Amino acid sequence: MWEAAFWGFVGGFALLIGAVAGIWLPASRRFVGLIMAFGVGVLFSAVAFELTSEAYDRSGADAVVYGLLAGSVVFFAGDWLIDRHGGTRRKSQNGSPADAGPMALVLGALLDGIPESAAIGVSLVGGGTVGTAVVAAVFLSNIPESLSASAGMRKDGRTVTYILGLWVAVLVASTIAAGLGFGLLGSAPALVIAVTQAFAAGAILTMLADTMVPEAVEHAGALVGLVTAIGFTCAFLLSMAA
């Protein structure tokens, strides 16, 4: 459990790196969009090969289908509720909507980050080693996520203390999620583990399509597809080498 929590912390720590960059380092919207596109490609690869494929190997197609759909529906419902309370466009460099409350931004960040971290913990279940590609994917995708969102919050006039405090809270939650992902499933049947892997994959896929891809395309345009493919390729090679 502690090993899983540690790797969850490693993946989540990138949020603070991105937040610091978003607050104090000048970065063009195009650059952030391209980095976000690379992170999208990396996460797509991790979802396909480290989560969905392993879930299928554990328990077959039914576990994958039910898990993917459940994860997608749960994320969609949570995201819809948060959007209605001002959390829409929470990753945008352009700033959040005028009606965005602090709690909506916090819950939105948690909703986006917890499935990724739980996936890290699940990768250790069954005596396996931590999924290098999963940790790398979470780490690399978290930097542009928090960079863009922090720049937007700073533009809205939110204080540095508020912004860093938000990401510290998400980091703590992500660390706990990774630990729980391992601790709660350590002795679970293969079917439960497989459904949980697929559930995390479905939530991550929905998050990518709903929040990261639109922001990347808005900021970086046509190059997003190419950079996403590069990120996918890099993560695939890392997964095969692990």
C-alpha atoms as one frame of an Amber mdcrd trajectory, in Angstrom:
protein
   0.000   0.000   0.000   2.797   2.394   0.876   4.576   1.694  -2.402   1.395
   2.472  -4.306   0.912   5.684  -2.314   4.505   6.688  -3.066   4.060   6.268
  -6.810   0.750   8.082  -6.606   2.596  10.939  -4.936   5.225  10.901  -7.703
   2.568  11.132 -10.402   0.625  13.798  -8.533   3.685  15.903  -7.718   3.731
  16.955 -11.350   0.641  19.030 -10.549   2.748  21.297  -8.346   5.448  21.545
 -11.015   2.865  22.587 -13.570   1.221  25.015 -11.137   4.508  26.762 -10.409
   5.209  27.009 -14.144   1.726  28.345 -14.828   2.042  31.019 -12.137   5.588
  32.254 -12.680   6.894  31.100 -16.062   5.646  32.694 -19.272   4.373  30.071
 -21.713   2.462  30.622 -24.927  -0.962  29.078 -25.282   0.262  27.171 -28.312
   3.123  25.614 -26.345   0.824  24.574 -23.507  -1.637  23.110 -26.006   1.107
  21.023 -27.609   2.350  19.766 -24.246  -1.219  18.917 -23.326  -1.607  17.017
 -26.614   1.518  14.993 -25.828   0.063  14.157 -22.415  -3.192  13.082 -24.077
  -1.301  10.655 -26.294   0.614   9.235 -23.348  -2.587   8.694 -21.360  -4.340
   7.089 -24.339  -1.524   4.561 -24.540  -1.591   3.840 -20.803  -5.360   3.372
 -20.916  -5.104   0.967 -23.851  -2.141  -1.176 -22.832  -1.748  -0.824 -19.057
  -5.409  -0.786 -18.032  -7.822  -2.086 -20.663  -5.559  -4.785 -22.073  -4.630
  -6.067 -18.614  -8.280  -6.048 -17.552  -9.132  -8.157 -20.592  -6.326 -10.609
 -19.828  -7.614 -10.965 -16.256 -11.325 -11.518 -16.882 -12.262 -11.165 -20.521
 -14.484  -8.863 -22.543 -17.466  -8.589 -20.195 -15.381  -7.087 -17.376 -13.827
  -4.609 -19.796 -17.122  -3.506 -21.326 -18.950  -3.081 -18.021 -16.000  -1.349
 -16.390 -15.388   1.053 -19.267 -19.032   2.048 -19.508 -19.434   2.438 -15.751
 -16.305   4.572 -15.446 -17.395   6.754 -18.345 -20.922   7.251 -16.997 -19.718
   8.060 -13.475 -17.168  10.595 -14.719 -19.678  12.127 -17.113 -22.257  12.534
 -14.346 -19.733  14.041 -11.935 -18.374  16.366 -14.588 -21.892  17.472 -15.565
 -22.713  18.362 -11.976 -19.455  20.275 -11.516 -19.937  22.134 -14.810 -23.388
  23.265 -13.670 -21.775  24.842 -10.600 -19.119  26.757 -12.519 -16.392  24.168
 -13.013 -16.525  24.077 -16.795 -13.347  24.980 -18.709 -11.365  24.471 -15.502
  -8.217  23.586 -17.468  -8.356  26.644 -19.687  -5.622  29.281 -19.761  -8.313
  31.800 -20.606  -9.644  31.681 -17.077 -12.680  30.060 -15.530 -16.280  31.255
 -15.961 -17.451  34.169 -13.862 -19.708  31.892 -11.808 -16.960  29.396 -10.991
 -16.908  28.845  -7.252 -13.818  27.642  -5.374 -15.446  24.336  -4.475 -16.327
  23.623  -8.116 -12.703  24.115  -9.145 -11.433  21.904  -6.330 -13.937  19.139
  -7.033 -13.202  19.368 -10.741  -9.482  18.943 -10.142 -10.165  15.978  -7.859
 -12.528  14.387 -10.377  -9.887  14.637 -13.087  -6.985  13.390 -10.980  -8.289
  10.555  -8.807  -8.969   7.953 -11.550  -5.409   8.364 -12.830  -3.920   7.872
  -9.380  -6.165   4.927  -8.564  -4.912   3.305 -11.763  -1.368   3.475 -10.394
  -2.388   1.592  -7.270  -4.358  -1.005  -9.224  -1.307  -1.715 -11.405   0.463
  -3.146  -8.341  -2.321  -5.565  -7.448  -1.599  -9.250  -7.870   2.086  -9.030
  -7.100   2.905  -6.929 -10.115   5.341  -4.066 -10.300   4.198  -0.516 -10.718
   3.175   0.250 -14.274   5.983   2.510 -15.487   3.902   3.714 -18.393   0.988
   4.545 -16.073   3.154   6.617 -13.728   4.857   8.336 -16.667   1.497   9.022
 -18.303   0.009  10.521 -15.147   3.146  12.583 -14.488   3.459  13.924 -18.037
  -0.238  14.726 -18.374  -0.490  16.415 -14.978   2.075  19.108 -15.816   0.175
  20.739 -18.710  -3.152  20.214 -16.907  -2.161  22.187 -13.824  -0.037  24.648
 -15.825  -2.959  25.675 -18.003  -5.480  25.711 -15.149  -3.149  27.674 -12.854
  -2.454  30.264 -15.515  -6.213  30.647 -15.992  -6.870  30.964 -12.261  -4.082
  33.525 -11.948  -5.690  35.469 -14.771  -8.941  35.392 -12.791  -7.125  37.088
  -9.901  -6.928  34.101  -7.573  -4.023  34.231  -5.139  -0.892  32.122  -5.358
  -1.752  30.641  -1.966  -5.177  29.561  -3.203  -3.794  28.009  -6.403  -0.974
  26.095  -4.731  -3.284  25.051  -1.895  -5.723  23.577  -4.406  -3.034  21.463
  -6.065  -1.603  20.355  -2.730  -5.090  19.123  -1.805  -5.342  17.247  -5.093
  -1.856  15.797  -4.554  -2.850  14.491  -1.123  -6.083  13.017  -2.515  -4.199
  11.431  -5.405  -1.676   9.846  -3.059  -4.478   8.404  -0.939  -6.326   7.181
  -4.060  -3.251   5.301  -5.269  -2.788   3.686  -1.858  -6.457   2.724  -1.638
  -6.423   1.426  -5.198  -3.919  -1.172  -4.027  -5.041  -1.654  -0.435  -8.704
  -2.297  -1.151  -8.030  -4.688  -4.033  -4.999  -6.565  -2.741  -6.950  -9.773
  -2.139  -9.915  -9.129  -4.425 -11.009 -11.648  -7.096  -9.599 -11.199 -10.579
 -13.004 -10.080 -11.877 -13.214  -7.198  -9.379  -9.684  -6.076 -10.207 -10.388
  -6.204 -13.935 -13.610  -4.208 -13.635 -11.798  -1.619 -11.507  -9.018  -1.296
 -14.083 -11.555  -0.842 -16.854 -13.558   1.583 -14.698 -10.479   3.793 -14.276
  -9.799   3.520 -18.012 -13.341   4.612 -18.879 -13.176   7.588 -16.536  -9.804
   8.678 -17.947 -10.974   8.320 -21.559 -14.031  10.443 -20.873 -11.913  13.057
 -19.093  -9.518  13.237 -22.058 -12.295  13.696 -24.591 -14.246  16.161 -22.469
 -11.536  18.420 -21.065  -8.002  17.898 -22.336  -8.483  17.365 -26.067 -10.770
  20.403 -26.600  -8.369  22.659 -24.694  -5.365  21.337 -26.622  -7.073  21.875
 -29.981  -8.222  25.370 -29.023  -4.715  26.445 -28.078  -2.556  24.522 -30.587
  -4.751  23.812 -33.587  -4.030  21.192 -36.236  -0.719  20.053 -34.754  -2.529
  18.450 -31.819  -3.214  15.238 -33.738   0.439  14.802 -34.676   1.760  15.524
 -31.192  -0.856  13.217 -29.650   0.385  10.412 -31.909   3.966  11.120 -30.826
   2.967  10.929 -27.162   1.111   7.677 -27.789   4.135   6.195 -29.554   6.548
   7.156 -26.785   4.316   5.676 -24.100   3.759   2.520 -26.139   7.491   1.946
 -26.473   7.917   2.563 -22.746   5.155   0.073 -21.990   6.692  -2.600 -24.221
  10.147  -2.084 -22.678   8.879  -2.354 -19.090
